[in-house]
Each structure stands twice: as structure tokens, then as C-alpha cells.
GROMACS .gro file of C-alpha atoms in nm:
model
  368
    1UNK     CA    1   0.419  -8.562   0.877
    2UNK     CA    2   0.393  -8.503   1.246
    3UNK     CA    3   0.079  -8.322   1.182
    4UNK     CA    4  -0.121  -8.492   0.928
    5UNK     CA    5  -0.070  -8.807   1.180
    6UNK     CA    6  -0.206  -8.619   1.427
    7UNK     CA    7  -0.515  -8.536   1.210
    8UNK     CA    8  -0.602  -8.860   1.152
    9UNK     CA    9  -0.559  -8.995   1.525
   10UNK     CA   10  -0.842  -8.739   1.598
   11UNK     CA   11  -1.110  -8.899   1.528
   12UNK     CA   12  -1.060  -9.184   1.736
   13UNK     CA   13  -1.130  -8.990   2.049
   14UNK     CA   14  -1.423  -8.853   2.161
   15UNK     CA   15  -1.238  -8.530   2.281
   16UNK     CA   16  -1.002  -8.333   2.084
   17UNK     CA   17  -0.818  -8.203   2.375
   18UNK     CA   18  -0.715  -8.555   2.437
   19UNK     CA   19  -0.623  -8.645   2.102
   20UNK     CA   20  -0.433  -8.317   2.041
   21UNK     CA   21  -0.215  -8.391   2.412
   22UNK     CA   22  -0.177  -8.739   2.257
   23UNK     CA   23  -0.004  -8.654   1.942
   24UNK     CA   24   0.190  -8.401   2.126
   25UNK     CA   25   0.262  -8.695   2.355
   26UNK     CA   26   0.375  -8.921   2.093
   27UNK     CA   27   0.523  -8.725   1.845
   28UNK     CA   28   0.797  -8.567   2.090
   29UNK     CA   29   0.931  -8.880   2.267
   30UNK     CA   30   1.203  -8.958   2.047
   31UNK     CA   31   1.300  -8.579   2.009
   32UNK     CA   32   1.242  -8.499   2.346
   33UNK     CA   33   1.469  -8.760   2.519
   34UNK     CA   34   1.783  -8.662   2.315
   35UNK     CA   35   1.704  -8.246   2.355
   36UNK     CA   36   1.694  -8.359   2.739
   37UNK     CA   37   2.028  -8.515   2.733
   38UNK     CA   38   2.143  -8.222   2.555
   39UNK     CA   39   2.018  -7.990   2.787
   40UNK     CA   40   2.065  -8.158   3.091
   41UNK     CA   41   2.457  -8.158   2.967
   42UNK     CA   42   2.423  -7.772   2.894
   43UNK     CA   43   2.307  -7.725   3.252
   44UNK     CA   44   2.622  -7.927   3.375
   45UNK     CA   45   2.819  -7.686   3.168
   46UNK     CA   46   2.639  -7.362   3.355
   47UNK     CA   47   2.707  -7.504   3.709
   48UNK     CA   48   3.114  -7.566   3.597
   49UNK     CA   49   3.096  -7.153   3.498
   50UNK     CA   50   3.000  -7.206   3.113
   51UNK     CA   51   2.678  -7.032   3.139
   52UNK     CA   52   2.677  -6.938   2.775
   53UNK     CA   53   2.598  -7.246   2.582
   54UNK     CA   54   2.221  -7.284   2.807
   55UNK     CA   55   2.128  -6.901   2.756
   56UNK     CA   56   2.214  -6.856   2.434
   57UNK     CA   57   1.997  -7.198   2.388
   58UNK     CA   58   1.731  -7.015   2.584
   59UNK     CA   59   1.723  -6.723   2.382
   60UNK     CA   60   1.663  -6.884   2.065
   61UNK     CA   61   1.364  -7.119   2.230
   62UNK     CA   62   1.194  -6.790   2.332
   63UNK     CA   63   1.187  -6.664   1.962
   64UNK     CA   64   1.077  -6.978   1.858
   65UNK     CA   65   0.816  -7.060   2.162
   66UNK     CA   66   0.677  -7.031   2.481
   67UNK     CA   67   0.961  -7.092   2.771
   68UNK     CA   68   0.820  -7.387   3.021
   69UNK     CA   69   0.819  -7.248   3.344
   70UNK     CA   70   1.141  -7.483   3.460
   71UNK     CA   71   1.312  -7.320   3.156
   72UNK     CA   72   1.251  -6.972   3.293
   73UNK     CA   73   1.329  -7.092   3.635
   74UNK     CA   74   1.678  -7.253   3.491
   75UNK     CA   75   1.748  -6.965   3.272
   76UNK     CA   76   1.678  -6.726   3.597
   77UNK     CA   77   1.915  -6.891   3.825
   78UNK     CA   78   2.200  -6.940   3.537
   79UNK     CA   79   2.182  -6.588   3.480
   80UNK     CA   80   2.229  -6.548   3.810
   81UNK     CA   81   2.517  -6.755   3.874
   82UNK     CA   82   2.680  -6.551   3.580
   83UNK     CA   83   2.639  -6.252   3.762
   84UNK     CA   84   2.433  -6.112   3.460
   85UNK     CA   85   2.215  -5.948   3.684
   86UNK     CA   86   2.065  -5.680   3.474
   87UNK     CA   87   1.945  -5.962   3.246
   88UNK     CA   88   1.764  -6.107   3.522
   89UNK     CA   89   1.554  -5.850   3.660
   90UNK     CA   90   1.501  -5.809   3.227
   91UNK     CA   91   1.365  -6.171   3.179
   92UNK     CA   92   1.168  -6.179   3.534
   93UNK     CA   93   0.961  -5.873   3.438
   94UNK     CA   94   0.900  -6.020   3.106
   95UNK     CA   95   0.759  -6.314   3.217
   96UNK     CA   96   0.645  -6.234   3.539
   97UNK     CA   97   0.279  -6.156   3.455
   98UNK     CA   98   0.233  -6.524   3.276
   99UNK     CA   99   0.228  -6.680   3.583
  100UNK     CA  100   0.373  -6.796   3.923
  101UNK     CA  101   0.727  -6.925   3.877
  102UNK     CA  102   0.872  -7.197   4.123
  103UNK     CA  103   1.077  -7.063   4.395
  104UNK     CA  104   1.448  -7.113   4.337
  105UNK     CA  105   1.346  -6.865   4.029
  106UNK     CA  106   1.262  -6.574   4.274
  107UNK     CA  107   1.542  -6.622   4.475
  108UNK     CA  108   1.741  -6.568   4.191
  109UNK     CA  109   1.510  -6.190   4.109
  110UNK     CA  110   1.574  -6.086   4.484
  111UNK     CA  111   1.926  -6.171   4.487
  112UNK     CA  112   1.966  -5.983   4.158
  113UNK     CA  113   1.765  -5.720   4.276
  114UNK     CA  114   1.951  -5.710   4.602
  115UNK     CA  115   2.326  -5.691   4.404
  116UNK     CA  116   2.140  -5.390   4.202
  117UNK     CA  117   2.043  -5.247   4.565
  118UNK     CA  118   1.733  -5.182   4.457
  119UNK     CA  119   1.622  -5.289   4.853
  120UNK     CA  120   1.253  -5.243   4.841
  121UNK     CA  121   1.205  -5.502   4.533
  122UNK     CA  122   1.418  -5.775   4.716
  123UNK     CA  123   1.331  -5.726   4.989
  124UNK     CA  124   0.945  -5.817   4.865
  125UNK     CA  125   1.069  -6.115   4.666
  126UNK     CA  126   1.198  -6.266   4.987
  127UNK     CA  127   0.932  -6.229   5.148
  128UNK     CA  128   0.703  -6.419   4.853
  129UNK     CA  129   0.931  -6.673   4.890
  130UNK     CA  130   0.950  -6.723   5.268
  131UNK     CA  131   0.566  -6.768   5.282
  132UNK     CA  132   0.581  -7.071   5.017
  133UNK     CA  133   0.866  -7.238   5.249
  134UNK     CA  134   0.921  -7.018   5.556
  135UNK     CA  135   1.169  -7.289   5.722
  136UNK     CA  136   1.431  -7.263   5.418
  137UNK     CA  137   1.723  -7.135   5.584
  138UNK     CA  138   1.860  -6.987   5.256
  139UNK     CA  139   1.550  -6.783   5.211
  140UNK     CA  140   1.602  -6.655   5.565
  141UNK     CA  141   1.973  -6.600   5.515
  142UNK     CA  142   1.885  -6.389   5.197
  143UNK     CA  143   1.637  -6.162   5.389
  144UNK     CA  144   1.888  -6.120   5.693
  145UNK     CA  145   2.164  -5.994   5.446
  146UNK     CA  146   1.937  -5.826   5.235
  147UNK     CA  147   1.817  -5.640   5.530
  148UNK     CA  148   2.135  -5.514   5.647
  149UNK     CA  149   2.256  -5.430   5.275
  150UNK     CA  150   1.990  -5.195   5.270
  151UNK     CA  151   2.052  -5.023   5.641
  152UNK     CA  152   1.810  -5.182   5.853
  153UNK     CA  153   2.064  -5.350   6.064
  154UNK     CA  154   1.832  -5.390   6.334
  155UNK     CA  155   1.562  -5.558   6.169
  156UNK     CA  156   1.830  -5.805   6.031
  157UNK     CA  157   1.989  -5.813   6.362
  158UNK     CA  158   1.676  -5.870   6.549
  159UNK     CA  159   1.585  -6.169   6.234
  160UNK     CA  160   1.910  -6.330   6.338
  161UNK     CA  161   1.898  -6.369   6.712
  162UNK     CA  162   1.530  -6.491   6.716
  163UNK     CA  163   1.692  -6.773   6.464
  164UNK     CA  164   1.991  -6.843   6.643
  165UNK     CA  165   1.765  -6.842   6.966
  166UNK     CA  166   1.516  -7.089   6.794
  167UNK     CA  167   1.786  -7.366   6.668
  168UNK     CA  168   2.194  -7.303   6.680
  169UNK     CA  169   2.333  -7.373   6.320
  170UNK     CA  170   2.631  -7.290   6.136
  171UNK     CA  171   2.425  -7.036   5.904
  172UNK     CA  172   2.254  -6.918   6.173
  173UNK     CA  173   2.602  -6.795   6.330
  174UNK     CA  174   2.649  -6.658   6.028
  175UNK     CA  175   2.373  -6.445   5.974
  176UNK     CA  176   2.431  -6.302   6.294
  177UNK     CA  177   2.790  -6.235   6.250
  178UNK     CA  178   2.714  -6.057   5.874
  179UNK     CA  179   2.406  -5.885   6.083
  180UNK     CA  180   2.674  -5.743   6.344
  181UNK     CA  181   2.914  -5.653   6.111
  182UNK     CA  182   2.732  -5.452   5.903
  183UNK     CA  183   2.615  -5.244   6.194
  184UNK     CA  184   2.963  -5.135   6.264
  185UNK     CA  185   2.942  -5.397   6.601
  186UNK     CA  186   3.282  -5.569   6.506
  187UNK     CA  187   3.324  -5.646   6.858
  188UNK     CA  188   2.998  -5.815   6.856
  189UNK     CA  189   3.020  -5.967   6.550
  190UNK     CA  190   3.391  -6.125   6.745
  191UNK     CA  191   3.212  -6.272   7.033
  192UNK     CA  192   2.937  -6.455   6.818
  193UNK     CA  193   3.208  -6.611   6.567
  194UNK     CA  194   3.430  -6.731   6.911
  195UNK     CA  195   3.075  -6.850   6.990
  196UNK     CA  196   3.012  -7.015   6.682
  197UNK     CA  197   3.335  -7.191   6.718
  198UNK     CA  198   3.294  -7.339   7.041
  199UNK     CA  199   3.018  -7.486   6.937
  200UNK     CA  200   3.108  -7.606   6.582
  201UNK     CA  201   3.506  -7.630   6.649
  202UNK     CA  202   3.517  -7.884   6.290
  203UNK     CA  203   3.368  -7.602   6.053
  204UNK     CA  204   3.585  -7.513   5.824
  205UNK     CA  205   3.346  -7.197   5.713
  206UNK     CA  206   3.294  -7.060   6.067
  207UNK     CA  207   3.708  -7.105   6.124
  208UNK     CA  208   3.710  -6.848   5.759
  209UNK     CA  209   3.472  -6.638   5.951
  210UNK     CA  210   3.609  -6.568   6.261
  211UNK     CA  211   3.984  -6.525   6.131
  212UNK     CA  212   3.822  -6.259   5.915
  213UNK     CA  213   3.643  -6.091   6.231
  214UNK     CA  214   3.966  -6.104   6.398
  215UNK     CA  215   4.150  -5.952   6.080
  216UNK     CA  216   3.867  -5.706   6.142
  217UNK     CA  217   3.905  -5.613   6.465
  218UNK     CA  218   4.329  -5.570   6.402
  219UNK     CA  219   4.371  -5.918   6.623
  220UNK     CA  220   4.582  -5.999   6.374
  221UNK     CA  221   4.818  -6.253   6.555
  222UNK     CA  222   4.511  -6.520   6.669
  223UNK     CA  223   4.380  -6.475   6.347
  224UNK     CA  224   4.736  -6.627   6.179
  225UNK     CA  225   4.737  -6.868   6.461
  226UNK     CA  226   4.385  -6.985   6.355
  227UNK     CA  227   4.444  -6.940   5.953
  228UNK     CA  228   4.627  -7.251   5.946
  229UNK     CA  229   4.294  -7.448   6.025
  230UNK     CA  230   4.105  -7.220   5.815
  231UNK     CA  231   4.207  -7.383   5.485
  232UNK     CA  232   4.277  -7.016   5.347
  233UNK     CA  233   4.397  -6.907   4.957
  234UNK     CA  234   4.755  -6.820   4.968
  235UNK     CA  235   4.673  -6.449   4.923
  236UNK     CA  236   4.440  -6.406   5.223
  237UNK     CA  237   4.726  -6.591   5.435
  238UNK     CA  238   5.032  -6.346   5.315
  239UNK     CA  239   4.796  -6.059   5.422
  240UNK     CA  240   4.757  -6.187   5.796
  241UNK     CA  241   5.124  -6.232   5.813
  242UNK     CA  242   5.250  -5.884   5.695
  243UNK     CA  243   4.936  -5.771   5.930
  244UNK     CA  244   5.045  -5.971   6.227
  245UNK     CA  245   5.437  -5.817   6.183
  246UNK     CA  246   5.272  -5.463   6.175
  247UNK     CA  247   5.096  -5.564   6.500
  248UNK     CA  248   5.386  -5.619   6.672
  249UNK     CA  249   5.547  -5.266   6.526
  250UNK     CA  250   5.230  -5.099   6.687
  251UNK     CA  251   5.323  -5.306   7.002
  252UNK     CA  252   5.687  -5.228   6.995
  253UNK     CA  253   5.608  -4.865   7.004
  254UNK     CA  254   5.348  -4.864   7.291
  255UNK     CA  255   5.485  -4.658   7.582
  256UNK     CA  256   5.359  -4.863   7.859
  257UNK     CA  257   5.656  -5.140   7.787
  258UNK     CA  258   5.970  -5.112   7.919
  259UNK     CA  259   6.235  -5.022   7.702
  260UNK     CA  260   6.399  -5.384   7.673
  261UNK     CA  261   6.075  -5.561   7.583
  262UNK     CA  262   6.018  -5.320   7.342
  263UNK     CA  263   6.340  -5.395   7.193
  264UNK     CA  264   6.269  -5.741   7.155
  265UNK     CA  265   5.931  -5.710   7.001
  266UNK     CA  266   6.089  -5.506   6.790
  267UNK     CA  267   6.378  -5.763   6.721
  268UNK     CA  268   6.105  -6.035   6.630
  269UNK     CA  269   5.907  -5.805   6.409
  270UNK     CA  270   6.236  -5.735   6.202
  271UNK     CA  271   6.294  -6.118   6.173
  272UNK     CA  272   5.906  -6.187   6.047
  273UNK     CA  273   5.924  -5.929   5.790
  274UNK     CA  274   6.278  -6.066   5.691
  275UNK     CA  275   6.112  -6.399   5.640
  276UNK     CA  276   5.800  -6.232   5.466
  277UNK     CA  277   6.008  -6.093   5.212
  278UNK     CA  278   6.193  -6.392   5.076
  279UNK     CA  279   5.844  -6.515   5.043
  280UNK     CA  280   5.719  -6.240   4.864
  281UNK     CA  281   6.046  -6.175   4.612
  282UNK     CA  282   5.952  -6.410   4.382
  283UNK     CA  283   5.589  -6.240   4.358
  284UNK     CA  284   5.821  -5.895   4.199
  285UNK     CA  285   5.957  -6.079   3.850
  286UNK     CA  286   5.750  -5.842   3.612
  287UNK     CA  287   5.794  -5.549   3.827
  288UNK     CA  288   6.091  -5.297   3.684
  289UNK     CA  289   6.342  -5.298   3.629
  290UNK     CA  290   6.271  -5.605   3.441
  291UNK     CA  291   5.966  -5.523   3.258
  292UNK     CA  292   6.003  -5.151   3.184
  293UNK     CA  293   6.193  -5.180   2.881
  294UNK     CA  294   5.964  -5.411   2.721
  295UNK     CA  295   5.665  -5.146   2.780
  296UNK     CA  296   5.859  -4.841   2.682
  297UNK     CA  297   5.976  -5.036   2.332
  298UNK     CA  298   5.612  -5.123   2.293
  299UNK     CA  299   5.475  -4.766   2.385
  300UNK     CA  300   5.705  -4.599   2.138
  301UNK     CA  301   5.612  -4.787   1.850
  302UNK     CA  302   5.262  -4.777   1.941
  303UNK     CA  303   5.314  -4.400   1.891
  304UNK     CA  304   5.533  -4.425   1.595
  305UNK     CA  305   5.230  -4.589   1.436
  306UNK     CA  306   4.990  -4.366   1.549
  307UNK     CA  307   5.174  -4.085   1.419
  308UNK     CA  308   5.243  -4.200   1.109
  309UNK     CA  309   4.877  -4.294   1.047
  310UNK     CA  310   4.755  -3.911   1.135
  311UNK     CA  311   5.021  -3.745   0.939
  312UNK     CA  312   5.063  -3.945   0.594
  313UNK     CA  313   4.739  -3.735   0.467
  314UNK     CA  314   4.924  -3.453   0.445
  315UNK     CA  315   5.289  -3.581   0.424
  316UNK     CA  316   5.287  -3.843   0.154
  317UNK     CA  317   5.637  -4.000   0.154
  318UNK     CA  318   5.709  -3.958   0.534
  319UNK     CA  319   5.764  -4.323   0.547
  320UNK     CA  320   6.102  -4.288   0.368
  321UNK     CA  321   6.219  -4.020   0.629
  322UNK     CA  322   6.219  -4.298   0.923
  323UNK     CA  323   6.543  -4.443   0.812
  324UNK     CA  324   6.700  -4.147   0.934
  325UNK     CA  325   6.490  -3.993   1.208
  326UNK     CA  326   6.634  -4.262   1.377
  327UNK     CA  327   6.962  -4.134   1.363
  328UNK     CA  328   6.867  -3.788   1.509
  329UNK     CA  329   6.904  -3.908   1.837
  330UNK     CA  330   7.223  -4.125   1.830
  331UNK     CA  331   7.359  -3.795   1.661
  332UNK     CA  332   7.237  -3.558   1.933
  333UNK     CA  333   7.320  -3.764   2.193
  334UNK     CA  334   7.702  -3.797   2.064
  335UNK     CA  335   7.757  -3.424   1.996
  336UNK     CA  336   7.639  -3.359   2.335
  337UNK     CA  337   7.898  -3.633   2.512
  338UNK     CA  338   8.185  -3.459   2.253
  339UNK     CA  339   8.101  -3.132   2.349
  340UNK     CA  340   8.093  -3.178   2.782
  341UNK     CA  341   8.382  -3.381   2.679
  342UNK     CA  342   8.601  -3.086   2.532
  343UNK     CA  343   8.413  -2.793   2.733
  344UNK     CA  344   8.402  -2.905   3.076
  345UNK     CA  345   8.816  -2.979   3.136
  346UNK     CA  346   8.877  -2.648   2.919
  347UNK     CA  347   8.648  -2.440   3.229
  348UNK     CA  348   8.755  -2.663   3.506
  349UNK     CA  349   9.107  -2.635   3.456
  350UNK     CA  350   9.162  -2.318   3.382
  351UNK     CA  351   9.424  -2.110   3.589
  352UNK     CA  352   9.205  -1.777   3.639
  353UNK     CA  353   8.863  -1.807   3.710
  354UNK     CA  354   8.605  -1.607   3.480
  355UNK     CA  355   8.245  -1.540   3.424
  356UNK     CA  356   8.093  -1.719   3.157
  357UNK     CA  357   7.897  -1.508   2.953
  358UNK     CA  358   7.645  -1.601   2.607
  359UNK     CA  359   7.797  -1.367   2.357
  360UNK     CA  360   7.484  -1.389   2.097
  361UNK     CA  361   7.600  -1.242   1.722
  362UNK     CA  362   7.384  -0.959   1.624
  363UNK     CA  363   7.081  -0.982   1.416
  364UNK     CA  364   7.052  -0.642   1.252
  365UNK     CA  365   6.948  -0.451   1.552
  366UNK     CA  366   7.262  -0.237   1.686
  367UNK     CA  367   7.387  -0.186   1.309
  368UNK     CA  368   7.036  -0.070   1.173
   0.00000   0.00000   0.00000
């Protein structure tokens, strides 16, 4: 129907290019607007963590048609965001030679690229990218990190500072700090963060970073001090305090004290791991002894099963032997406890002490 209307709308133009865009036009209104809703709700979905629904939409439209370029942009950064990175580098060289895609889709290749550490490829995509917008602080932030990933700390280094130098920002700090770091400058890395936050003291990111580069550099009782503004999972917090008690163990030890203020640093490190394990019992409930039996019951009949399905092809009716393999060990087990019972008062209490010897009956061999 959509078709034949289409046929006879032609010849009221003068161009059939026209005519054809027209019915194209008109015939997909209706549809389109409700697929759009659709969609647009499927790429809600992706940016809650339900990627599947919009790829698995995606794949079907590329059977069926010719992905828009948004669509291959969309399905790029989804893919991304679901970690499937594998299936990104897949799609981008698949489509790759049909055109220029918009940005945001090759910043999803490089960063796919760069998580497969295949440098030289990423490093090339950011670089496409930073010419289209070379102010994009993302972009930049990509290529910095990217940079030192791959080993070139000094290029990313040297990326950073001329940033930093050019306009102080919160990603700029941390570019520089991630730059530092993975040079093995921890020390460096420290001063920029306690930089960073003296000049952006309300940040709750650059607070996360420089507790970490003080976790880093074994400052570990500043970085407590300063996880309490650092809005920190519950987790990351526990590990500061056990690492802040072991700090003052490593200080309690130091020879250059004197002997009574190494006494009490070591009286204050007992109390803080006193407190941190009250806080950390209830974190032990499925630990043994309270889980153990559960697992061994459930191994053993795991290999009860396994058994029996190996050996019933060549012992038919071993099913009827369980009832009383199970007995075997109750029945060891008691003969054993009856026989320590009588035999071990009978040796202990006797008067004269003797050697005990294993009298073994013969077995044809001394009477031919």
C-alpha cells in the first residue's frame, strides 16, 4: 500500500528524487514517531545499565537495513558503556569505510581500543577526534591517559602541565595526577592533588583523589582524616582504617622514639584495631565454622551423584547398595571407639611393661 501510493504521487513532480524523499517522508511519520519513543526509552534503559534491549534492537535493524549513522554512533557508545569492547572495535571496522561517523562514536573506538591496549590505534582515534574539537577536555583527558597507559609518561606528563598551565580545572588536576602516577612519581602526583585541593577545597572528586594518593604514598592517617569529606564506599573507608592502625605499628617500632612513646603508640594502635574488629565481626557470618558443613554436605552428594552416574554402566543395581553403604561408616567408626575402649586400659594398666609385637598367622610359607 505504502508503495503503490508512492507510485502514483510520482508523477506529480517533475523530479523523482523529490517524489521518492516525499513518500518516504510521508509514509514513515506515523511509524516513525512511535519507533522513536520506543527507542528513545531503550536508550534510557542503556544509560540505567540495561544495554541489552538497544543492541539486540540494533542487531536486527542491521540485517534488515542500513544503520543511520546516529544508530552506529548510539550502538558504539552503548557497547561501550557495557564494557563489550571486543564488539566495538568489531562494529567500527565494519562500518568504518561507509563514512565519517560523529565524534562521541570514536571516542567510544579509542577508548575500546585503549582497554584492549592496543596503544597505537587509540592513540590515532584521539587524535581524529581532537582536530574536529581540540578544546573538548574529555578528548584531551582520553589522550593524556591513553598516553601514559601505553608508557609514554612523558608525553602525557608534558600534555598535562601545558593544560594545567593554560587554564586550572578540576580535570586538568586530574590528568596530571593520573600522568604522575603512572610514572612511578607518587610524590609528585601528592603535591599536585594537595594543589588541586587548595584550589578546589568543595570537590568532592579531587578530595577521592588525593585520599587515594595519600593511601598511595602509606600517609595513611591524613588520608582517614580527609575520607570523611571524601564521601567514600564503606569498603574503601575500612581499608584506610586497618591501614592507618598498621601505620602506627610501623611507628611504634621505629627506634628513634623513646621507649615510653613507643609504648603508647603502641597502646592506641591496640585500641583502633580493637574497635576495627567489632566493626568487622559481623562481615565473618558465612565464614566457618558456620558455613563448612553446609559445603561439605553439598560436596559429598555432589560426588555421590557423580559416582553413581559413571559406574551404573557397568554396575546395574548399585542403587540398592546405598541403603547400606551408609552404614559402613557408623559401623567402622563404632568398632574402632569399642576397640581403644577395651585395648588401651588393658596396655595402660598393666603391672609389667612389655613390647607389643604384630604376631601375623602364617600363610603357608614356614610349613611348605
Amino acid at each position: 500500500m505504502f508503495f503503490n501510493g508512492c507510485l502514483r504521487l510520482k508523477g506529480l513532480f517533475y523530479h523523482q528524487r523529490t517524489s521518492l524523499a516525499l513518500c518516504l517522508l510521508l509514509g514513515s511519520l506515523p511509524q516513525s514517531s512511535q519507533a522513536s519513543e520506543t527507542y528513545d526509552q531503550m536508550i534510557v534503559q542503556a544509560r540505567s545499565g540495561n544495554s541489552s534491549p538497544v543492541l539486540d534492537w540494533l542487531a536486527k535493524e542491521a540485517d534488515r537495513r542500513p544503520l543511520t549513522r546516529g544508530e552506529l554512533a548510539d550502538g558504539l557508545q552503548i557497547a561501550g558503556w557495557a564494557n563489550q569492547d571486543r564488539q566495538v572495535v568489531d562494529i567500527w571496522q565494519r562500518y568504518q569505510a561507509s563514512g565519517p561517523l560523529p565524534v562521541r562514536a570514536r571516542v567510544a573506538v579509542a577508548r575500546a581500543y585503549r582497554n584492549l591496549k592496543e596503544w597505537n590505534t587509540s592513540l590515532l582515534l584521539w587524535h581524529e577526534a581532537l582536530r574536529a574539537e581540540p578544546d573538548n577536555d574529555d578528548l584531551n583527558s582520553g589522550l593524556i591517559m591513553t598516553l601514559a597507559d601505553s608508557g609514554d609518561t612523558t608525553s602525557a606528563q608534558q600534555l598535562a602541565r601545558q593544560r594545567l598551565v593554560v587554564r586550572q580545572t578540576p580535570q586538568r588536576y586530574l590528568d596530571l595526577t593520573y600522568a604522575q602516577r603512572a610514572a612511578g612519581r607518587d610524590w609528585d602526583a601528592l603535591q599536585t592533588a594537595s594543589e588541586a585541593k587548595r584550589h578546589f577545597p568543595d570537590d568532592v572528586t579531587l578530595r577521592r583523589d588525593y585520599v587515594a594518593t595519600l593511601s598511595l604514598n602509606r600517609v595513611s592517617g591524613p588520608a582517614l582524616r580527609n575520607a570523611a569529606t571524601a564521601q567514600l564506599p564503606a569498603a574503601k573507608q575500612r581499608k584506610l582504617q586497618a591501614d592507618a592502625a598498621a601505620q602506627e605499628v610501623r611507628i611504634a617500632v621505629t627506634a628513634s622514639r623513646s621507649e615510653a612513646e613507643r609504648f603508647r603508640v603502641a597502646d592506641r594502635a591496640l585500641a583502633d584495631y580493637d574497635r576495627l574488629l567489632g566493626l568487622f565481626v559481623p562481615f565473618y557470618d558465612l565464614f566457618p565454622p558456620e558455613f563448612t558443613g553446609m559445603v561439605l554436605a553439598v560436596t559429598c552428594l555432589l560426588q555421590f551423584t557423580i559416582s553413581l552416574l559413571i559406574e551404573r554402566r557397568y554396575e546395574h543395581k548399585l542403587g540398592s547398595a546405598l541403603f547400606w553403604v551408609i552404614w559402613y561408616p557408623l559401623v567402622y567408626w563404632m568398632l574402632s571407639l569399642f576397640t581403644t575402649l577395651v585395648a588401651f586400659p588393658k596396655v595402660m594398666l598393666r603391672s609389667k611393661p612389655r613390647r607389643a609385637r604384630w604376631e601375623s598367622p602364617d600363610r603357608g610359607i614356614e610349613k611348605g
